[in-house]
Tab-separated table of C-alpha atoms and ligand atoms in Angstrom:
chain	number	residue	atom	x	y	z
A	1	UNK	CA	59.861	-22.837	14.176
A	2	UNK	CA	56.269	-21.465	13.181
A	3	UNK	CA	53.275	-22.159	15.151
A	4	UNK	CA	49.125	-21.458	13.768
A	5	UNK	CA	48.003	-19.340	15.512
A	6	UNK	CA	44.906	-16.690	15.641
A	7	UNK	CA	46.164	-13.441	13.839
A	8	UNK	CA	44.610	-10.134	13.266
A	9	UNK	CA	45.472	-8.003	10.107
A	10	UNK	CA	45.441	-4.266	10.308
A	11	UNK	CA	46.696	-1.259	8.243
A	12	UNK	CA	50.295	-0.567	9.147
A	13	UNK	CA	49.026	2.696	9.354
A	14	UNK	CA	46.811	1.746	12.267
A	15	UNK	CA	49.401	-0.677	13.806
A	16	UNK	CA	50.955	1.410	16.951
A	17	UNK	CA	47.361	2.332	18.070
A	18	UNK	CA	46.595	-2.015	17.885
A	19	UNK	CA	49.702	-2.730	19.017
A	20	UNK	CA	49.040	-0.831	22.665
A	21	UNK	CA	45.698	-2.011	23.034
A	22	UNK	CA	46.337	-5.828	22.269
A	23	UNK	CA	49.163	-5.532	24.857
A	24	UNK	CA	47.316	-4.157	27.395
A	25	UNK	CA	44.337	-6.222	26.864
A	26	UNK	CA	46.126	-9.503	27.242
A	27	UNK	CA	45.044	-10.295	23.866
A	28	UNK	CA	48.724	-10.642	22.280
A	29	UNK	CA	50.424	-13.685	21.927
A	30	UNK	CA	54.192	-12.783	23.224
A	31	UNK	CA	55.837	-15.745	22.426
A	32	UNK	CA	54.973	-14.968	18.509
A	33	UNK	CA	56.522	-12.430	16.139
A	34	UNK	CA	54.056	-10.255	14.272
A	35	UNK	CA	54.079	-10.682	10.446
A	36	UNK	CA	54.632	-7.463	8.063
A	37	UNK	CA	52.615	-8.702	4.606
A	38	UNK	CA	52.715	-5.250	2.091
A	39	UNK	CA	50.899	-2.681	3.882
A	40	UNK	CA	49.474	-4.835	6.723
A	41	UNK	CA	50.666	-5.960	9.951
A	42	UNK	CA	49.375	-9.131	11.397
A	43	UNK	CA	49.653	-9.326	15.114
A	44	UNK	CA	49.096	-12.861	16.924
A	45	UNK	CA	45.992	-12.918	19.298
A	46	UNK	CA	45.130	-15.076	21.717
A	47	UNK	CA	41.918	-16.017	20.384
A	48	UNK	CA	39.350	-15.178	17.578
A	49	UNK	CA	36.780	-13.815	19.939
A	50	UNK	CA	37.886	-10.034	20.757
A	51	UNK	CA	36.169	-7.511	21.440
A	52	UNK	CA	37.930	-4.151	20.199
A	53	UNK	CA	37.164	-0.560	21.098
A	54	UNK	CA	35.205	1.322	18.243
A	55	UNK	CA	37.999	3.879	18.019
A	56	UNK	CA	40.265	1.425	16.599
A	57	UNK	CA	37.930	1.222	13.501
A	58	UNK	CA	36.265	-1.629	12.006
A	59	UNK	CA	39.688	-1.582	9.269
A	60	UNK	CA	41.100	-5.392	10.589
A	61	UNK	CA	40.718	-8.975	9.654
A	62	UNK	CA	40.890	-12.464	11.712
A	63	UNK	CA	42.227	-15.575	10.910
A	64	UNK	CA	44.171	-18.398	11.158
A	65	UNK	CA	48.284	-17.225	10.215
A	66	UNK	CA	51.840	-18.909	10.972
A	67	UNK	CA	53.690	-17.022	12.894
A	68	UNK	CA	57.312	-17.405	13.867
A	69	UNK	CA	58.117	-18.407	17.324
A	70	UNK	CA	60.183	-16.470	19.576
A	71	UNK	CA	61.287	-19.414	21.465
A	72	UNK	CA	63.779	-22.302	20.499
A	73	UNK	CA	62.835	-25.716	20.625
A	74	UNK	CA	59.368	-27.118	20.885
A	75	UNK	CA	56.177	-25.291	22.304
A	76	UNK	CA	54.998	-25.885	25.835
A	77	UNK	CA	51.029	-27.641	25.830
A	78	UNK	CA	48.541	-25.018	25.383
A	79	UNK	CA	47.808	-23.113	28.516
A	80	UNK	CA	45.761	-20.443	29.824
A	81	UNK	CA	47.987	-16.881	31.476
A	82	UNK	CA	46.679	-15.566	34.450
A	83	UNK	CA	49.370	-13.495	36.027
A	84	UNK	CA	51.914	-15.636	36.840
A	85	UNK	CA	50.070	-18.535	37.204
A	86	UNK	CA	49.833	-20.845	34.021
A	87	UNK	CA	46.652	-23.135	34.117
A	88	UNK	CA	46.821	-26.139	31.784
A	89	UNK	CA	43.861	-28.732	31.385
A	90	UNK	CA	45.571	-31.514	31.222
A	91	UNK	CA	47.222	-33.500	34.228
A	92	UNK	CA	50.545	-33.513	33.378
A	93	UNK	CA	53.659	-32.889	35.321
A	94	UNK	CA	56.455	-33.314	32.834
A	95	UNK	CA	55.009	-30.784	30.358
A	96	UNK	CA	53.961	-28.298	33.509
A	97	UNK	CA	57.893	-28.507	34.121
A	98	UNK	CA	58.468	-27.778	30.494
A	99	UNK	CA	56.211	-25.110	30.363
A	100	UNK	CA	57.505	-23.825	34.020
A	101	UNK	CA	61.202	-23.532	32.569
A	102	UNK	CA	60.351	-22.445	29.123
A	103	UNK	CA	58.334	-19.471	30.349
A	104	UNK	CA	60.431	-17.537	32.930
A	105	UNK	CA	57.083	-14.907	33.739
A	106	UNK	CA	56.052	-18.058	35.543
A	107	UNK	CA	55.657	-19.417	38.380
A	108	UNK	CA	53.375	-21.741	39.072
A	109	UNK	CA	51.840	-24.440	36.951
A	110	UNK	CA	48.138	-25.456	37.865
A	111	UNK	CA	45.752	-28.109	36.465
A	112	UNK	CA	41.852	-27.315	36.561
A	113	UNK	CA	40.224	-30.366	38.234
A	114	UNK	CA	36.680	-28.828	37.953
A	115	UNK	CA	34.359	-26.601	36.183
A	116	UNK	CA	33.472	-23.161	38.077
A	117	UNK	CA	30.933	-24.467	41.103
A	118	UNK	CA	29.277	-22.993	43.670
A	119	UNK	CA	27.710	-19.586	45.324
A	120	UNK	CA	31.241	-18.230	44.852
A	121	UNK	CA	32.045	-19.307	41.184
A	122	UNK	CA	35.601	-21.144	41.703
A	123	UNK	CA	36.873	-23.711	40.527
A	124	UNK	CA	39.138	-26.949	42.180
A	125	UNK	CA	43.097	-26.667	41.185
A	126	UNK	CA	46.284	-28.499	41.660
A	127	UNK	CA	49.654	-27.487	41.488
A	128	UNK	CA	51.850	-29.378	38.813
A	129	UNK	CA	55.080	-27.290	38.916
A	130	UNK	CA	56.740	-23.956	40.285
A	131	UNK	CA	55.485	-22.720	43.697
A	132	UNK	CA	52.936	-24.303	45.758
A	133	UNK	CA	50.067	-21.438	45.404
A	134	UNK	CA	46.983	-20.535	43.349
A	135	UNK	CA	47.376	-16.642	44.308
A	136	UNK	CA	49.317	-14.481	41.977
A	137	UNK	CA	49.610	-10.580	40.979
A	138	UNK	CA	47.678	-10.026	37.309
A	139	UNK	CA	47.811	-6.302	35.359
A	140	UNK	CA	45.223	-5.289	33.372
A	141	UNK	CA	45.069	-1.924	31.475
A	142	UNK	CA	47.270	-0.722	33.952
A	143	UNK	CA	45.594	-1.645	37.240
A	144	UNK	CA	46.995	-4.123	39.360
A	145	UNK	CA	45.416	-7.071	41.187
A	146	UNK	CA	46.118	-10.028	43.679
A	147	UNK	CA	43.684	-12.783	42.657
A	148	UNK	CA	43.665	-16.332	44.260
A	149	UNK	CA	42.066	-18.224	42.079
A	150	UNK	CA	40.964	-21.216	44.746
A	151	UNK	CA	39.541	-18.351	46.979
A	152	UNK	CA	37.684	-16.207	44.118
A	153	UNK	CA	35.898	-16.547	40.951
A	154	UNK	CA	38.885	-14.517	38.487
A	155	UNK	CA	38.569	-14.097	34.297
A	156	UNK	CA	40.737	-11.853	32.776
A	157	UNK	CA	38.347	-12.818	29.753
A	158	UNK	CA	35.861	-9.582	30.160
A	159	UNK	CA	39.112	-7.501	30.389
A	160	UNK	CA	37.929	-5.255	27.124
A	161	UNK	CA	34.663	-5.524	28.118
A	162	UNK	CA	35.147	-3.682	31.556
A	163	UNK	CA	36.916	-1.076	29.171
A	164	UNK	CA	33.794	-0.434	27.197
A	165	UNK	CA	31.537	-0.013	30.035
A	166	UNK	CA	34.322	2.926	31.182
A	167	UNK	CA	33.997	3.965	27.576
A	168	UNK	CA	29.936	4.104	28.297
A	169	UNK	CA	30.211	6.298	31.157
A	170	UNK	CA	30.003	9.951	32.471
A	171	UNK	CA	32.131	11.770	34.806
A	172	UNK	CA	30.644	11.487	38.123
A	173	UNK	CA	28.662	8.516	37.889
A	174	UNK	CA	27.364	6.860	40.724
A	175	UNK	CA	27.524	2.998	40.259
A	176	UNK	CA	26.795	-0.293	42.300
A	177	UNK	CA	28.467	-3.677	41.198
A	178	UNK	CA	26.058	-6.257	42.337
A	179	UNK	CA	28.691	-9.477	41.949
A	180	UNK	CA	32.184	-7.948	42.749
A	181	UNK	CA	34.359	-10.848	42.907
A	182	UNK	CA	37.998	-9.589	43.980
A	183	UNK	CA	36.902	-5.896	42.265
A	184	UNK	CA	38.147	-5.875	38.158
A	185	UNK	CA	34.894	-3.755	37.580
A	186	UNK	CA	34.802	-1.428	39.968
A	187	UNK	CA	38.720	-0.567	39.920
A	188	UNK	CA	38.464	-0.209	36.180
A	189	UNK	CA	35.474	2.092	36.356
A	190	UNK	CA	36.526	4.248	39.512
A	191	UNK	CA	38.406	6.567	37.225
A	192	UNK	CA	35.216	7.835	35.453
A	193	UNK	CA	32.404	7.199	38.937
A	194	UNK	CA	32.040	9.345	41.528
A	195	UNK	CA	31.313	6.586	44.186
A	196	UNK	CA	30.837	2.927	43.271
A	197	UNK	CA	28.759	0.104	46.003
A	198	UNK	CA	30.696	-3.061	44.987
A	199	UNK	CA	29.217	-6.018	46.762
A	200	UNK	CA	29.994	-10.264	47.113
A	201	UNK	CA	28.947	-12.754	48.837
A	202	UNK	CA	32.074	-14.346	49.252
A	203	UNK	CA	34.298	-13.227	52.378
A	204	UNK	CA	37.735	-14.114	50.169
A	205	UNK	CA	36.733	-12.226	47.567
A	206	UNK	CA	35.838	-9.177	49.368
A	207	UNK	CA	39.326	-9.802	51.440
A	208	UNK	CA	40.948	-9.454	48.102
A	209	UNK	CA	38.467	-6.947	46.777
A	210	UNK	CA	39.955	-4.538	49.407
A	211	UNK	CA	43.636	-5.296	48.766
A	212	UNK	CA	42.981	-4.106	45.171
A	213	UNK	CA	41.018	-0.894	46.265
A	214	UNK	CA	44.229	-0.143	48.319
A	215	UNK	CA	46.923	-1.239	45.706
A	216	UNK	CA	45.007	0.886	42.789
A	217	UNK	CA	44.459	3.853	45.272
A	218	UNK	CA	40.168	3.454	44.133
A	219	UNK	CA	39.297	5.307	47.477
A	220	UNK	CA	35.731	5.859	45.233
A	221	UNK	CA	34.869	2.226	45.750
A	222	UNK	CA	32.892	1.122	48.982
A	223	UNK	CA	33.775	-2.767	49.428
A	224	UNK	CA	30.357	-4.577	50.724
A	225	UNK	CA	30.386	-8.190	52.157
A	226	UNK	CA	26.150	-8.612	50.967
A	227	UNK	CA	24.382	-11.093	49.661
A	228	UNK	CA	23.495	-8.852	46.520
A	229	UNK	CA	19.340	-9.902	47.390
A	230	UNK	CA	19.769	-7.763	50.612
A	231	UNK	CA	21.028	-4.745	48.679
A	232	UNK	CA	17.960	-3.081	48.476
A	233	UNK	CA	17.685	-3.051	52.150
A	234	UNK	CA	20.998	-1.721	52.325
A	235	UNK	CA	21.473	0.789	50.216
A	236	UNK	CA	17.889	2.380	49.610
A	237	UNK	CA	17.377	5.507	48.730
A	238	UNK	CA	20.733	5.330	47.060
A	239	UNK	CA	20.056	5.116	43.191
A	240	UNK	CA	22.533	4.494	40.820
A	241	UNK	CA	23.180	5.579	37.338
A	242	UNK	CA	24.922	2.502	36.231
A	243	UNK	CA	24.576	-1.281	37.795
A	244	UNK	CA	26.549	-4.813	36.802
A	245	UNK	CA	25.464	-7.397	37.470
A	246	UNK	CA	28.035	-10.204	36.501
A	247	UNK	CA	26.824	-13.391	37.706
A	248	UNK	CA	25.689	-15.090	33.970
A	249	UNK	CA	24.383	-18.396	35.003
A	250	UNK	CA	21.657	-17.150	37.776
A	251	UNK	CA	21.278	-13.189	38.025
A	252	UNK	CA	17.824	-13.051	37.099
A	253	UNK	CA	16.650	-13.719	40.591
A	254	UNK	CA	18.235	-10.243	41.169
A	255	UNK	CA	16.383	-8.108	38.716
A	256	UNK	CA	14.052	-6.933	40.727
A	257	UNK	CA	16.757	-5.553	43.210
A	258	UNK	CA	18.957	-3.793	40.324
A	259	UNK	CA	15.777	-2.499	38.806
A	260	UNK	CA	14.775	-1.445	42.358
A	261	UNK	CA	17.666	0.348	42.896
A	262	UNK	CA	18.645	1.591	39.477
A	263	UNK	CA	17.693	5.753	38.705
A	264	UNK	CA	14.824	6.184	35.889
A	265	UNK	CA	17.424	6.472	32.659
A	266	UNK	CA	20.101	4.407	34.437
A	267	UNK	CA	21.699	2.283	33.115
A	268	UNK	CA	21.913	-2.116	34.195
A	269	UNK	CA	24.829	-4.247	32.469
A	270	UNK	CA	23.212	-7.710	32.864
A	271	UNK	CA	25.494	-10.803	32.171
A	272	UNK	CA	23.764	-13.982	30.924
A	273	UNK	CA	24.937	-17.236	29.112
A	274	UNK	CA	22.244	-18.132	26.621
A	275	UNK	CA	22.047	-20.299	23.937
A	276	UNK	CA	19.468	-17.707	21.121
A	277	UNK	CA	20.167	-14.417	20.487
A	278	UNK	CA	17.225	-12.660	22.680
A	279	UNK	CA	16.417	-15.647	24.903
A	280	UNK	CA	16.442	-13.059	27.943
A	281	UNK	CA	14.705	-9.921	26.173
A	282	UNK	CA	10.736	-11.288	27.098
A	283	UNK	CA	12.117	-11.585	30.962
A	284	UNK	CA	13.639	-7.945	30.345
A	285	UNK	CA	10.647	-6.540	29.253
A	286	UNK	CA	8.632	-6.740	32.351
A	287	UNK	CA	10.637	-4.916	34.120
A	288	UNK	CA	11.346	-1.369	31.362
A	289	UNK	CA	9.596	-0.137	28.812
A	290	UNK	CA	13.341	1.184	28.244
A	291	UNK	CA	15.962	0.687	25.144
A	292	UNK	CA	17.965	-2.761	25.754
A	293	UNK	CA	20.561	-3.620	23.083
A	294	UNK	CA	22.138	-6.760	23.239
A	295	UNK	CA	26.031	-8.052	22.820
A	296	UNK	CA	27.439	-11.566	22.315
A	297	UNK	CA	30.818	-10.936	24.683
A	298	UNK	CA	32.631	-14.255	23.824
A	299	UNK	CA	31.357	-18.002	22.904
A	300	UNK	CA	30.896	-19.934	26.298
A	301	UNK	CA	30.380	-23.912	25.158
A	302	UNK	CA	29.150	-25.268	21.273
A	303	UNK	CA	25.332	-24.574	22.278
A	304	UNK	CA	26.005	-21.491	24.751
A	305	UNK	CA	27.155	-18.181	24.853
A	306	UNK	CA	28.168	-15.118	26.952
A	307	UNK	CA	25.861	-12.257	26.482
A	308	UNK	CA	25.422	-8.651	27.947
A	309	UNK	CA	21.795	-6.850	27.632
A	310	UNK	CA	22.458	-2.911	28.165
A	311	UNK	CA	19.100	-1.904	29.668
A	312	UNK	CA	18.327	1.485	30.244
A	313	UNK	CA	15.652	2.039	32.819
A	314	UNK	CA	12.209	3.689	32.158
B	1	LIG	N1	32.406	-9.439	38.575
B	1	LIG	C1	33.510	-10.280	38.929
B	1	LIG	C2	34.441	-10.490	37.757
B	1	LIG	O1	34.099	-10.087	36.637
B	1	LIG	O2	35.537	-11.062	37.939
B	1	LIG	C3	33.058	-11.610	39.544
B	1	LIG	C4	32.034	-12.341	38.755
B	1	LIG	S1	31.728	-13.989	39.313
B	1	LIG	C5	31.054	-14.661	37.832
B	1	LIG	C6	30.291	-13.831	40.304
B	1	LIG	C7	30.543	-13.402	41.751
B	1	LIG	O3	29.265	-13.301	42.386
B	1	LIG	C8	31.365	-14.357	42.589
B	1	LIG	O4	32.466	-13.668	43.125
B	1	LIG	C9	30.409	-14.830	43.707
B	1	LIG	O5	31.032	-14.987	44.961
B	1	LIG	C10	29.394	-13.702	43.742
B	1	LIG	N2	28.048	-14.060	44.215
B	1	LIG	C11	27.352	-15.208	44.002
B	1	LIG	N3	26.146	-15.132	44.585
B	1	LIG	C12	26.057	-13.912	45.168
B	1	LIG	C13	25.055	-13.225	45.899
B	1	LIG	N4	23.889	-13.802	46.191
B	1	LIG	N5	25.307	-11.975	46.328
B	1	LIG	C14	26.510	-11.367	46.077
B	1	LIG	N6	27.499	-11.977	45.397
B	1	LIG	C15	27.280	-13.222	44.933
């Protein structure tokens, strides 16, 4: 049976090196077998909006290929992977079942019942099939986390983009993470910082936050329960060479703190969903006279997109 499916093309040459990264970025499709055309592998990818380290090279393609299934019989409904935890958007127990038995890495089937709401950034599940639980054990790049995803806001999404911020970085770093959630920035970055702050407002999340500091062995991080406006009570005189703030739809009401609290020539990774390239860059400018270069990290909705504005801090 083949399947369409997103595909990227690459110089066999250059195929190992994609190979590891796709895997470890969650990127790969497993249930697909790559495609050998001449000299050119195509590997299937989960979708067309990747962001790939620059030491891979700019030598690929995307597109739409058919690739051969691994899997007899017919394909389970389209679902998102989180762990073991399968989310599916549509209510439907027989094919949560199907998918449940056809996918043995799973165990649980959920349906989303709500878009992401809230201080804390969840979202409202069900259980369809499998075990009765939204909490479940995810890898990425080689660091291991418990998420619940009905207690804390969890995107494995912004997986390659927590690798190039560690890519960004100096040894011995000292860095604050304004919106924590259950810690995928901080435990990523701890191998590079010296000390990281990483703050939420959300008691679950911080609960989980410190799970993952113990389960990675990140004894760098400090876990904060802080609403991220009282940080510059907290943590003055600290200043920090590198902030991220991850909280797209309303961080701006927290410049002034991460500007407050950032060192002259640090750095500020600020998250935003806009719909024009630049929207934020007038609000930007009255706080540095700094360089700010701006990133489109993944398409959000047809009129809205995910953005990152590196600001350095003059
Ligand atoms: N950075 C994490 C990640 O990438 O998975 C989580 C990002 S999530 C979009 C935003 C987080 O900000 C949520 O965990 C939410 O609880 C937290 N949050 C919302 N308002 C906050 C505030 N005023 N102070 C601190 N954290 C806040």
């Amino acid at each position: 049976m083949t399947v369409g499916q997103w595909g990227i093309k690459v110089p066999k040459s250059k195929g190992e090196s994609f190979r590891r990264y796709l895997l470890g970025s969650g990127e790969w499709c497993p249930n697909l077998k790559p495609i050998a055309d001449g000299d050119f592998l195509v590997f299937p990818i989960v979708s067309d909006e990747i962001t790939l380290p620059d030491e891979l090279g700019c030598d690929y393609d995307i597109g739409r290929y058919e690739f051969e299934s691994r899997e007899r019989g017919r394909e389970p409904a389209r679902h998102e992977l989180i762990g073991g935890i399968a989310i599916m958007q549509d209510d439907d127990r027989e094919e949560a079942e199907y998918l449940l038995k056809s996918r043995p890495s799973i165990h649980t089937v959920l349906h989303c019942e709500s878009p992401v709401f809230g201080e804390y950034r969840i979202k409202k599940f069900k259980v369809l099939a499998g075990r009765d639980t939204t909490r479940t054990n995810y890898i990425e790049y080689n660091n291991r986390f418990t998420i619940d995803l009905a207690v804390a806001y969890f995107s494995a999404r912004l997986a390659n983009e927590r690798q190039r911020i560690l890519g960004l970085m100096k040894e011995g770093e000292r860095v604050l993470d304004m919106f924590t959630g259950v810690g995928p920035f901080p435990i990523a970055l701890s191998k590079k910082a010296s000390v990281i702050y990483a703050g939420d407002i959300n008691p679950g999340a911080v609960e989980l936050l410190c799970e993952n500091l113990r389960i990675n062995r990140a004894d760098n991080v400090i876990p904060m329960l802080a609403d991220a406006l009282d940080l510059g009570g907290y943590l003055a005189p600290h200043s920090f060479d590198r902030i991220i703030m991850n909280l797209p739809m309303t961080s701006t009401a927290f410049l002034k703190t991460a500007f407050s609290l950032a060192k002259t020539g640090g750095v500020i990774h600020y998250y935003t969903l806009q719909s024009e390239k630049g929207e934020m860059l007038p609000v930007l400018r009255g706080f540095t006279s700094g360089r700010i270069d701006e990133k489109i990290v993944r398409s959000y909705s047809p009129t809205q997109h995910h953005a990152v504005y590196d600001i350095v801090c003059e």
